[in-house]
Amino acid sequence: MKRYLFTVIFALATSLVAAQTGHYWTESYGTRSMLLNGVVIGSVEDLGATYYNPARIAQLKNPSFVISGKVYQYKVVRIDDGLGDNIDLASSKFGGAPSLVAGTFKVKFLEKHSFAYSFLTRNQNETNFSYSVHDFGNYVEAIPGQEFFGGEISAKSKTRDEWIGVSWSYPITDKLSVGASGYYSGLDRGLVLDHQRQAYQPDSAITGMFLERRWYDYTSQGLLAKIGVSWASEKVTAGLTVTTPKAHIRGTGKLGYEKYLTGIDDLGIDSLQNIYIYDSQTGLPVNSKTPWAIGAGAGFHFGKSIIHLSAEWFSAIDKHAILESAPFIAQSTGDELNQNIVEDLRPVLNYGIGYELYINKNISAFGSFATDFSAANPDLARFKDLQREASNTTFQADIYHLGFGTDIKTKFANLTLGATYAFSKEPFERNLEIDDGSGNNTAMGEIKYNRWLFILGFEFPFLDKAKEKLDVE
């Protein structure tokens, strides 16, 4: 049973890293737009428009400098029945969350044109999970009696995608405008799995050691664009956007694998004695892709309150290798090995609804719901399975988002306070090494993912007011 517990924890740890790579609506940007969970493709009212629909920039009444960087997240991962029936695991983390900084500017000889800049974190995730056991007991079947046993596992992942953008918008008529945003994307992603066990039997002086490690890391730089159309009247605003795939500029990656076993024939891992395998390949080409996306949305005004509706379709991405190692020969076995990091993403349609309740001229309240369906193909082997071909995506469950908060206007700044809550769950099989008495060697557990985002946002209209007083453009 101790061997079983150790193996289950390893499987769970490596399943929880690098979540979000197959999700497109995990993050939202802008102050009020965050409380509405990004359901603002046709009705965005802040400088989240640089991301959601650049055509709206020309229609904004006060396109002020915006900072939504004071955003904190609290993540909780709970694994029900992770170590057995009614034996759960849980981990939590508090820290900063992806954010947006944006502002507008004018070009003198393009009087009717509006421009904006933006810096946003499109994806940010870092996970470190480790477990160790050091004990004296009967852990290794191949060693008679009890032995000193030590085992450690760790799973470390990182994903960070920073976007830098410039947006343009132009009003064709009083109600119709067009716009576009161009972005530079700098992606950095990596994952490392470590797994080792060692044992010593004091009576017989038998010693054994096993180590297995697998890792990859890559960077990818590229350009992409979002094109938008917006129509606005007193009662209804509507918009349509098209987002292009990323045009790859450059990137480099590395892949590595090592495995060692020595001392005894069986550490509960492998029956072959004296294994030595090491391979590390750097400077590998990267083939990172993003989908086409088509979004549509509308805002319906009921008095001064607004109902927001949005949906966005993302195209499939055919199976391809992001990183591919050259075949290598295992030093101790002579086997030809290689490893590929692949991606195979299905088309998905996300949608959501938000409500903006007007209370008075200084205070509004918000509520929202949005989906974040996973595009990952569940048939691909996961990285933890240690097969030659591994999926770049590990967490494959659908995520759902709720949002609520308030917007308060003052003479000096507009203050936004609120929170969003994301939740998801994914069942998994616990493969038992010990029969539970029913003839069934499997049992079910459930991974539950929860994330709170706490939002403190500011908009500063003082720049526009200062320009008016100075009579400058």
mmCIF file of N, CA and C in Angstrom, residues 355-463:
data_model
loop_
_atom_site.group_PDB
_atom_site.id
_atom_site.type_symbol
_atom_site.label_atom_id
_atom_site.label_comp_id
_atom_site.label_asym_id
_atom_site.label_seq_id
_atom_site.Cartn_x
_atom_site.Cartn_y
_atom_site.Cartn_z
ATOM 1 N N TYR A 355 -24.193 41.162 -16.316
ATOM 2 C CA TYR A 355 -25.216 42.170 -16.015
ATOM 3 C C TYR A 355 -24.565 43.320 -15.262
ATOM 4 N N GLU A 356 -24.784 44.520 -15.769
ATOM 5 C CA GLU A 356 -24.274 45.732 -15.150
ATOM 6 C C GLU A 356 -25.463 46.525 -14.630
ATOM 7 N N LEU A 357 -25.600 46.612 -13.326
ATOM 8 C CA LEU A 357 -26.743 47.257 -12.690
ATOM 9 C C LEU A 357 -26.395 48.687 -12.287
ATOM 10 N N TYR A 358 -27.116 49.631 -12.852
ATOM 11 C CA TYR A 358 -26.934 51.041 -12.508
ATOM 12 C C TYR A 358 -27.647 51.334 -11.190
ATOM 13 N N ILE A 359 -26.900 51.807 -10.195
ATOM 14 C CA ILE A 359 -27.494 52.158 -8.898
ATOM 15 C C ILE A 359 -27.695 53.667 -8.797
ATOM 16 N N ASN A 360 -26.662 54.423 -9.071
ATOM 17 C CA ASN A 360 -26.757 55.870 -9.204
ATOM 18 C C ASN A 360 -25.600 56.325 -10.081
ATOM 19 N N LYS A 361 -25.457 57.635 -10.269
ATOM 20 C CA LYS A 361 -24.460 58.128 -11.219
ATOM 21 C C LYS A 361 -23.029 57.819 -10.797
ATOM 22 N N ASN A 362 -22.826 57.438 -9.554
ATOM 23 C CA ASN A 362 -21.475 57.159 -9.062
ATOM 24 C C ASN A 362 -21.201 55.682 -8.801
ATOM 25 N N ILE A 363 -22.243 54.850 -8.743
ATOM 26 C CA ILE A 363 -22.046 53.444 -8.351
ATOM 27 C C ILE A 363 -22.804 52.514 -9.306
ATOM 28 N N SER A 364 -22.113 51.473 -9.752
ATOM 29 C CA SER A 364 -22.724 50.391 -10.528
ATOM 30 C C SER A 364 -22.268 49.059 -9.940
ATOM 31 N N ALA A 365 -23.105 48.036 -10.095
ATOM 32 C CA ALA A 365 -22.766 46.689 -9.625
ATOM 33 C C ALA A 365 -22.723 45.740 -10.820
ATOM 34 N N PHE A 366 -21.932 44.648 -10.670
ATOM 35 C CA PHE A 366 -21.701 43.731 -11.787
ATOM 36 C C PHE A 366 -21.882 42.279 -11.347
ATOM 37 N N GLY A 367 -22.354 41.459 -12.267
ATOM 38 C CA GLY A 367 -22.405 40.018 -12.088
ATOM 39 C C GLY A 367 -22.221 39.348 -13.437
ATOM 40 N N SER A 368 -21.569 38.168 -13.476
ATOM 41 C CA SER A 368 -21.290 37.530 -14.768
ATOM 42 C C SER A 368 -21.061 36.028 -14.623
ATOM 43 N N PHE A 369 -21.194 35.342 -15.766
ATOM 44 C CA PHE A 369 -20.883 33.915 -15.891
ATOM 45 C C PHE A 369 -20.269 33.692 -17.265
ATOM 46 N N ALA A 370 -19.217 32.847 -17.336
ATOM 47 C CA ALA A 370 -18.575 32.535 -18.612
ATOM 48 C C ALA A 370 -17.998 31.129 -18.575
ATOM 49 N N THR A 371 -17.965 30.496 -19.745
ATOM 50 C CA THR A 371 -17.367 29.171 -19.880
ATOM 51 C C THR A 371 -15.912 29.294 -20.310
ATOM 52 N N ASP A 372 -15.163 28.225 -20.107
ATOM 53 C CA ASP A 372 -13.762 28.149 -20.530
ATOM 54 C C ASP A 372 -13.470 26.680 -20.856
ATOM 55 N N PHE A 373 -14.018 26.231 -21.970
ATOM 56 C CA PHE A 373 -13.931 24.818 -22.329
ATOM 57 C C PHE A 373 -12.523 24.443 -22.779
ATOM 58 N N SER A 374 -12.130 23.219 -22.457
ATOM 59 C CA SER A 374 -10.805 22.732 -22.839
ATOM 60 C C SER A 374 -10.806 22.259 -24.288
ATOM 61 N N ALA A 375 -9.791 22.675 -25.035
ATOM 62 C CA ALA A 375 -9.625 22.243 -26.420
ATOM 63 C C ALA A 375 -8.740 21.010 -26.543
ATOM 64 N N ALA A 376 -8.178 20.537 -25.443
ATOM 65 C CA ALA A 376 -7.194 19.448 -25.489
ATOM 66 C C ALA A 376 -7.826 18.133 -25.913
ATOM 67 N N ASN A 377 -7.119 17.393 -26.732
ATOM 68 C CA ASN A 377 -7.530 16.046 -27.111
ATOM 69 C C ASN A 377 -7.166 15.090 -25.979
ATOM 70 N N PRO A 378 -8.156 14.472 -25.314
ATOM 71 C CA PRO A 378 -7.847 13.622 -24.157
ATOM 72 C C PRO A 378 -7.188 12.302 -24.528
ATOM 73 N N ASP A 379 -7.125 11.971 -25.817
ATOM 74 C CA ASP A 379 -6.531 10.697 -26.229
ATOM 75 C C ASP A 379 -5.008 10.724 -26.253
ATOM 76 N N LEU A 380 -4.424 11.914 -26.204
ATOM 77 C CA LEU A 380 -2.964 12.000 -26.207
ATOM 78 C C LEU A 380 -2.407 11.606 -24.841
ATOM 79 N N ALA A 381 -1.265 10.943 -24.862
ATOM 80 C CA ALA A 381 -0.594 10.585 -23.609
ATOM 81 C C ALA A 381 -0.126 11.857 -22.907
ATOM 82 N N ARG A 382 -0.222 11.858 -21.576
ATOM 83 C CA ARG A 382 0.240 13.006 -20.813
ATOM 84 C C ARG A 382 1.729 12.875 -20.505
ATOM 85 N N PHE A 383 2.316 13.994 -20.142
ATOM 86 C CA PHE A 383 3.757 14.028 -19.904
ATOM 87 C C PHE A 383 4.170 13.056 -18.814
ATOM 88 N N LYS A 384 3.305 12.881 -17.809
ATOM 89 C CA LYS A 384 3.616 12.008 -16.689
ATOM 90 C C LYS A 384 3.694 10.542 -17.088
ATOM 91 N N ASP A 385 3.069 10.185 -18.249
ATOM 92 C CA ASP A 385 3.049 8.785 -18.662
ATOM 93 C C ASP A 385 4.391 8.300 -19.185
ATOM 94 N N LEU A 386 5.334 9.251 -19.405
ATOM 95 C CA LEU A 386 6.708 8.924 -19.802
ATOM 96 C C LEU A 386 6.761 8.101 -21.082
ATOM 97 N N GLN A 387 5.864 8.389 -22.014
ATOM 98 C CA GLN A 387 5.905 7.759 -23.320
ATOM 99 C C GLN A 387 6.695 8.625 -24.293
ATOM 100 N N ARG A 388 6.977 8.077 -25.476
ATOM 101 C CA ARG A 388 7.786 8.821 -26.437
ATOM 102 C C ARG A 388 7.082 10.082 -26.925
ATOM 103 N N GLU A 389 5.761 10.058 -26.946
ATOM 104 C CA GLU A 389 4.982 11.196 -27.405
ATOM 105 C C GLU A 389 4.109 11.690 -26.258
ATOM 106 N N ALA A 390 4.232 12.978 -25.922
ATOM 107 C CA ALA A 390 3.505 13.511 -24.773
ATOM 108 C C ALA A 390 2.786 14.798 -25.151
ATOM 109 N N SER A 391 1.598 14.980 -24.581
ATOM 110 C CA SER A 391 0.812 16.172 -24.850
ATOM 111 C C SER A 391 1.400 17.383 -24.145
ATOM 112 N N ASN A 392 1.350 18.533 -24.811
ATOM 113 C CA ASN A 392 1.761 19.790 -24.205
ATOM 114 C C ASN A 392 0.742 20.278 -23.180
ATOM 115 N N THR A 393 -0.455 19.686 -23.190
ATOM 116 C CA THR A 393 -1.538 20.073 -22.290
ATOM 117 C C THR A 393 -1.773 18.970 -21.284
ATOM 118 N N THR A 394 -1.880 19.311 -19.998
ATOM 119 C CA THR A 394 -2.065 18.296 -18.971
ATOM 120 C C THR A 394 -3.449 18.349 -18.346
ATOM 121 N N PHE A 395 -3.883 19.525 -17.921
ATOM 122 C CA PHE A 395 -5.198 19.654 -17.289
ATOM 123 C C PHE A 395 -6.255 19.795 -18.375
ATOM 124 N N GLN A 396 -7.208 18.861 -18.441
ATOM 125 C CA GLN A 396 -8.094 18.767 -19.590
ATOM 126 C C GLN A 396 -9.566 18.959 -19.239
ATOM 127 N N ALA A 397 -9.854 19.495 -18.082
ATOM 128 C CA ALA A 397 -11.245 19.686 -17.677
ATOM 129 C C ALA A 397 -11.746 21.068 -18.103
ATOM 130 N N ASP A 398 -13.052 21.200 -18.275
ATOM 131 C CA ASP A 398 -13.677 22.484 -18.563
ATOM 132 C C ASP A 398 -13.705 23.337 -17.294
ATOM 133 N N ILE A 399 -13.538 24.645 -17.469
ATOM 134 C CA ILE A 399 -13.532 25.589 -16.357
ATOM 135 C C ILE A 399 -14.700 26.556 -16.518
ATOM 136 N N TYR A 400 -15.301 26.939 -15.392
ATOM 137 C CA TYR A 400 -16.423 27.882 -15.411
ATOM 138 C C TYR A 400 -16.072 29.073 -14.509
ATOM 139 N N HIS A 401 -16.532 30.264 -14.927
ATOM 140 C CA HIS A 401 -16.161 31.504 -14.241
ATOM 141 C C HIS A 401 -17.399 32.275 -13.785
ATOM 142 N N LEU A 402 -17.336 32.795 -12.564
ATOM 143 C CA LEU A 402 -18.334 33.701 -12.022
ATOM 144 C C LEU A 402 -17.638 35.007 -11.627
ATOM 145 N N GLY A 403 -18.345 36.128 -11.755
ATOM 146 C CA GLY A 403 -17.766 37.409 -11.377
ATOM 147 C C GLY A 403 -18.779 38.310 -10.712
ATOM 148 N N PHE A 404 -18.294 39.173 -9.822
ATOM 149 C CA PHE A 404 -19.173 40.132 -9.155
ATOM 150 C C PHE A 404 -18.324 41.274 -8.607
ATOM 151 N N GLY A 405 -18.923 42.459 -8.471
ATOM 152 C CA GLY A 405 -18.176 43.587 -7.936
ATOM 153 C C GLY A 405 -18.913 44.895 -8.151
ATOM 154 N N THR A 406 -18.190 45.999 -7.976
ATOM 155 C CA THR A 406 -18.789 47.320 -8.080
ATOM 156 C C THR A 406 -17.806 48.292 -8.702
ATOM 157 N N ASP A 407 -18.349 49.331 -9.321
ATOM 158 C CA ASP A 407 -17.549 50.395 -9.925
ATOM 159 C C ASP A 407 -17.963 51.710 -9.274
ATOM 160 N N ILE A 408 -16.990 52.449 -8.741
ATOM 161 C CA ILE A 408 -17.261 53.685 -8.010
ATOM 162 C C ILE A 408 -16.525 54.837 -8.686
ATOM 163 N N LYS A 409 -17.259 55.871 -9.051
ATOM 164 C CA LYS A 409 -16.669 57.033 -9.723
ATOM 165 C C LYS A 409 -16.446 58.146 -8.714
ATOM 166 N N THR A 410 -15.249 58.726 -8.750
ATOM 167 C CA THR A 410 -14.922 59.888 -7.923
ATOM 168 C C THR A 410 -14.385 61.002 -8.822
ATOM 169 N N LYS A 411 -14.065 62.141 -8.239
ATOM 170 C CA LYS A 411 -13.548 63.266 -9.022
ATOM 171 C C LYS A 411 -12.178 62.962 -9.610
ATOM 172 N N PHE A 412 -11.410 62.146 -8.932
ATOM 173 C CA PHE A 412 -10.020 61.947 -9.326
ATOM 174 C C PHE A 412 -9.786 60.631 -10.072
ATOM 175 N N ALA A 413 -10.605 59.623 -9.802
ATOM 176 C CA ALA A 413 -10.377 58.321 -10.424
ATOM 177 C C ALA A 413 -11.643 57.487 -10.336
ATOM 178 N N ASN A 414 -11.705 56.511 -11.208
ATOM 179 C CA ASN A 414 -12.765 55.515 -11.147
ATOM 180 C C ASN A 414 -12.189 54.258 -10.494
ATOM 181 N N LEU A 415 -12.825 53.806 -9.433
ATOM 182 C CA LEU A 415 -12.331 52.676 -8.649
ATOM 183 C C LEU A 415 -13.217 51.458 -8.893
ATOM 184 N N THR A 416 -12.587 50.336 -9.196
ATOM 185 C CA THR A 416 -13.307 49.081 -9.416
ATOM 186 C C THR A 416 -12.875 48.064 -8.371
ATOM 187 N N LEU A 417 -13.831 47.501 -7.657
ATOM 188 C CA LEU A 417 -13.583 46.488 -6.639
ATOM 189 C C LEU A 417 -14.434 45.266 -6.932
ATOM 190 N N GLY A 418 -13.844 44.082 -6.781
ATOM 191 C CA GLY A 418 -14.637 42.885 -6.991
ATOM 192 C C GLY A 418 -13.784 41.637 -7.032
ATOM 193 N N ALA A 419 -14.381 40.558 -7.486
ATOM 194 C CA ALA A 419 -13.689 39.272 -7.531
ATOM 195 C C ALA A 419 -14.313 38.397 -8.609
ATOM 196 N N THR A 420 -13.529 37.457 -9.097
ATOM 197 C CA THR A 420 -14.045 36.405 -9.967
ATOM 198 C C THR A 420 -13.683 35.058 -9.347
ATOM 199 N N TYR A 421 -14.493 34.065 -9.645
ATOM 200 C CA TYR A 421 -14.291 32.725 -9.091
ATOM 201 C C TYR A 421 -14.356 31.717 -10.224
ATOM 202 N N ALA A 422 -13.301 30.914 -10.377
ATOM 203 C CA ALA A 422 -13.245 29.876 -11.405
ATOM 204 C C ALA A 422 -13.233 28.518 -10.730
ATOM 205 N N PHE A 423 -13.962 27.560 -11.315
ATOM 206 C CA PHE A 423 -14.015 26.227 -10.717
ATOM 207 C C PHE A 423 -14.080 25.166 -11.808
ATOM 208 N N SER A 424 -13.543 24.001 -11.473
ATOM 209 C CA SER A 424 -13.519 22.891 -12.410
ATOM 210 C C SER A 424 -13.278 21.603 -11.638
ATOM 211 N N LYS A 425 -13.623 20.481 -12.241
ATOM 212 C CA LYS A 425 -13.314 19.188 -11.642
ATOM 213 C C LYS A 425 -13.076 18.169 -12.740
ATOM 214 N N GLU A 426 -12.196 17.235 -12.454
ATOM 215 C CA GLU A 426 -11.826 16.204 -13.432
ATOM 216 C C GLU A 426 -11.681 14.858 -12.712
ATOM 217 N N PRO A 427 -12.463 13.849 -13.089
ATOM 218 C CA PRO A 427 -12.317 12.532 -12.466
ATOM 219 C C PRO A 427 -11.050 11.832 -12.957
ATOM 220 N N PHE A 428 -10.518 10.941 -12.150
ATOM 221 C CA PHE A 428 -9.354 10.150 -12.561
ATOM 222 C C PHE A 428 -9.442 8.774 -11.913
ATOM 223 N N GLU A 429 -8.746 7.833 -12.516
ATOM 224 C CA GLU A 429 -8.719 6.465 -11.985
ATOM 225 C C GLU A 429 -7.539 6.287 -11.050
ATOM 226 N N ARG A 430 -7.809 5.686 -9.901
ATOM 227 C CA ARG A 430 -6.739 5.263 -8.992
ATOM 228 C C ARG A 430 -6.507 3.783 -9.243
ATOM 229 N N ASN A 431 -5.419 3.493 -9.938
ATOM 230 C CA ASN A 431 -5.096 2.101 -10.232
ATOM 231 C C ASN A 431 -4.473 1.440 -9.012
ATOM 232 N N LEU A 432 -5.192 0.535 -8.416
ATOM 233 C CA LEU A 432 -4.773 -0.071 -7.160
ATOM 234 C C LEU A 432 -3.831 -1.240 -7.408
ATOM 235 N N GLU A 433 -2.747 -1.284 -6.633
ATOM 236 C CA GLU A 433 -1.869 -2.436 -6.677
ATOM 237 C C GLU A 433 -2.343 -3.529 -5.736
ATOM 238 N N ILE A 434 -3.330 -3.189 -4.910
ATOM 239 C CA ILE A 434 -3.877 -4.156 -3.971
ATOM 240 C C ILE A 434 -5.360 -4.295 -4.243
ATOM 241 N N ASP A 435 -5.831 -5.510 -4.452
ATOM 242 C CA ASP A 435 -7.245 -5.763 -4.711
ATOM 243 C C ASP A 435 -8.073 -5.285 -3.527
ATOM 244 N N ASP A 436 -9.142 -4.546 -3.821
ATOM 245 C CA ASP A 436 -9.976 -4.037 -2.736
ATOM 246 C C ASP A 436 -10.965 -5.064 -2.210
ATOM 247 N N GLY A 437 -10.860 -6.314 -2.686
ATOM 248 C CA GLY A 437 -11.740 -7.382 -2.224
ATOM 249 C C GLY A 437 -12.914 -7.626 -3.139
ATOM 250 N N SER A 438 -13.153 -6.716 -4.079
ATOM 251 C CA SER A 438 -14.277 -6.870 -4.991
ATOM 252 C C SER A 438 -13.855 -7.394 -6.344
ATOM 253 N N GLY A 439 -12.573 -7.671 -6.503
ATOM 254 C CA GLY A 439 -12.067 -8.097 -7.803
ATOM 255 C C GLY A 439 -11.794 -6.929 -8.730
ATOM 256 N N ASN A 440 -11.963 -5.711 -8.230
ATOM 257 C CA ASN A 440 -11.755 -4.520 -9.042
ATOM 258 C C ASN A 440 -10.492 -3.810 -8.573
ATOM 259 N N ASN A 441 -9.528 -3.641 -9.478
ATOM 260 C CA ASN A 441 -8.259 -3.020 -9.108
ATOM 261 C C ASN A 441 -8.208 -1.539 -9.463
ATOM 262 N N THR A 442 -9.359 -0.930 -9.699
ATOM 263 C CA THR A 442 -9.410 0.505 -9.950
ATOM 264 C C THR A 442 -10.464 1.139 -9.053
ATOM 265 N N ALA A 443 -10.245 2.387 -8.730
ATOM 266 C CA ALA A 443 -11.207 3.180 -7.975
ATOM 267 C C ALA A 443 -11.126 4.598 -8.511
ATOM 268 N N MET A 444 -12.126 5.423 -8.231
ATOM 269 C CA MET A 444 -12.190 6.758 -8.795
ATOM 270 C C MET A 444 -11.883 7.824 -7.749
ATOM 271 N N GLY A 445 -11.211 8.866 -8.199
ATOM 272 C CA GLY A 445 -11.008 10.070 -7.414
ATOM 273 C C GLY A 445 -11.399 11.273 -8.257
ATOM 274 N N GLU A 446 -11.248 12.464 -7.702
ATOM 275 C CA GLU A 446 -11.669 13.658 -8.422
ATOM 276 C C GLU A 446 -10.754 14.824 -8.079
ATOM 277 N N ILE A 447 -10.235 15.487 -9.118
ATOM 278 C CA ILE A 447 -9.413 16.676 -8.950
ATOM 279 C C ILE A 447 -10.314 17.897 -9.048
ATOM 280 N N LYS A 448 -10.299 18.758 -8.033
ATOM 281 C CA LYS A 448 -11.108 19.974 -8.034
ATOM 282 C C LYS A 448 -10.183 21.186 -8.061
ATOM 283 N N TYR A 449 -10.424 22.052 -9.046
ATOM 284 C CA TYR A 449 -9.612 23.263 -9.229
ATOM 285 C C TYR A 449 -10.472 24.484 -8.936
ATOM 286 N N ASN A 450 -9.978 25.375 -8.082
ATOM 287 C CA ASN A 450 -10.695 26.598 -7.740
ATOM 288 C C ASN A 450 -9.719 27.771 -7.742
ATOM 289 N N ARG A 451 -10.155 28.892 -8.296
ATOM 290 C CA ARG A 451 -9.301 30.085 -8.296
ATOM 291 C C ARG A 451 -10.148 31.324 -8.037
ATOM 292 N N TRP A 452 -9.714 32.121 -7.056
ATOM 293 C CA TRP A 452 -10.299 33.427 -6.784
ATOM 294 C C TRP A 452 -9.370 34.504 -7.327
ATOM 295 N N LEU A 453 -9.934 35.485 -8.027
ATOM 296 C CA LEU A 453 -9.199 36.684 -8.421
ATOM 297 C C LEU A 453 -9.801 37.872 -7.677
ATOM 298 N N PHE A 454 -8.968 38.609 -6.981
ATOM 299 C CA PHE A 454 -9.410 39.792 -6.256
ATOM 300 C C PHE A 454 -8.926 41.030 -7.012
ATOM 301 N N ILE A 455 -9.854 41.881 -7.402
ATOM 302 C CA ILE A 455 -9.581 42.952 -8.354
ATOM 303 C C ILE A 455 -9.651 44.307 -7.662
ATOM 304 N N LEU A 456 -8.609 45.106 -7.829
ATOM 305 C CA LEU A 456 -8.585 46.497 -7.408
ATOM 306 C C LEU A 456 -8.061 47.285 -8.598
ATOM 307 N N GLY A 457 -8.963 47.917 -9.347
ATOM 308 C CA GLY A 457 -8.584 48.595 -10.583
ATOM 309 C C GLY A 457 -8.824 50.095 -10.509
ATOM 310 N N PHE A 458 -8.031 50.838 -11.305
ATOM 311 C CA PHE A 458 -8.141 52.288 -11.342
ATOM 312 C C PHE A 458 -8.191 52.765 -12.785
ATOM 313 N N GLU A 459 -8.989 53.775 -13.043
ATOM 314 C CA GLU A 459 -8.939 54.530 -14.284
ATOM 315 C C GLU A 459 -8.730 55.991 -13.917
ATOM 316 N N PHE A 460 -7.814 56.646 -14.645
ATOM 317 C CA PHE A 460 -7.458 58.022 -14.324
ATOM 318 C C PHE A 460 -7.804 58.938 -15.497
ATOM 319 N N PRO A 461 -8.916 59.683 -15.408
ATOM 320 C CA PRO A 461 -9.253 60.620 -16.479
ATOM 321 C C PRO A 461 -8.526 61.951 -16.378
ATOM 322 N N PHE A 462 -7.595 62.067 -15.430
ATOM 323 C CA PHE A 462 -6.957 63.369 -15.203
ATOM 324 C C PHE A 462 -6.098 63.791 -16.393
ATOM 325 N N LEU A 463 -5.576 62.850 -17.170
ATOM 326 C CA LEU A 463 -4.747 63.221 -18.310
ATOM 327 C C LEU A 463 -5.566 63.985 -19.351
#
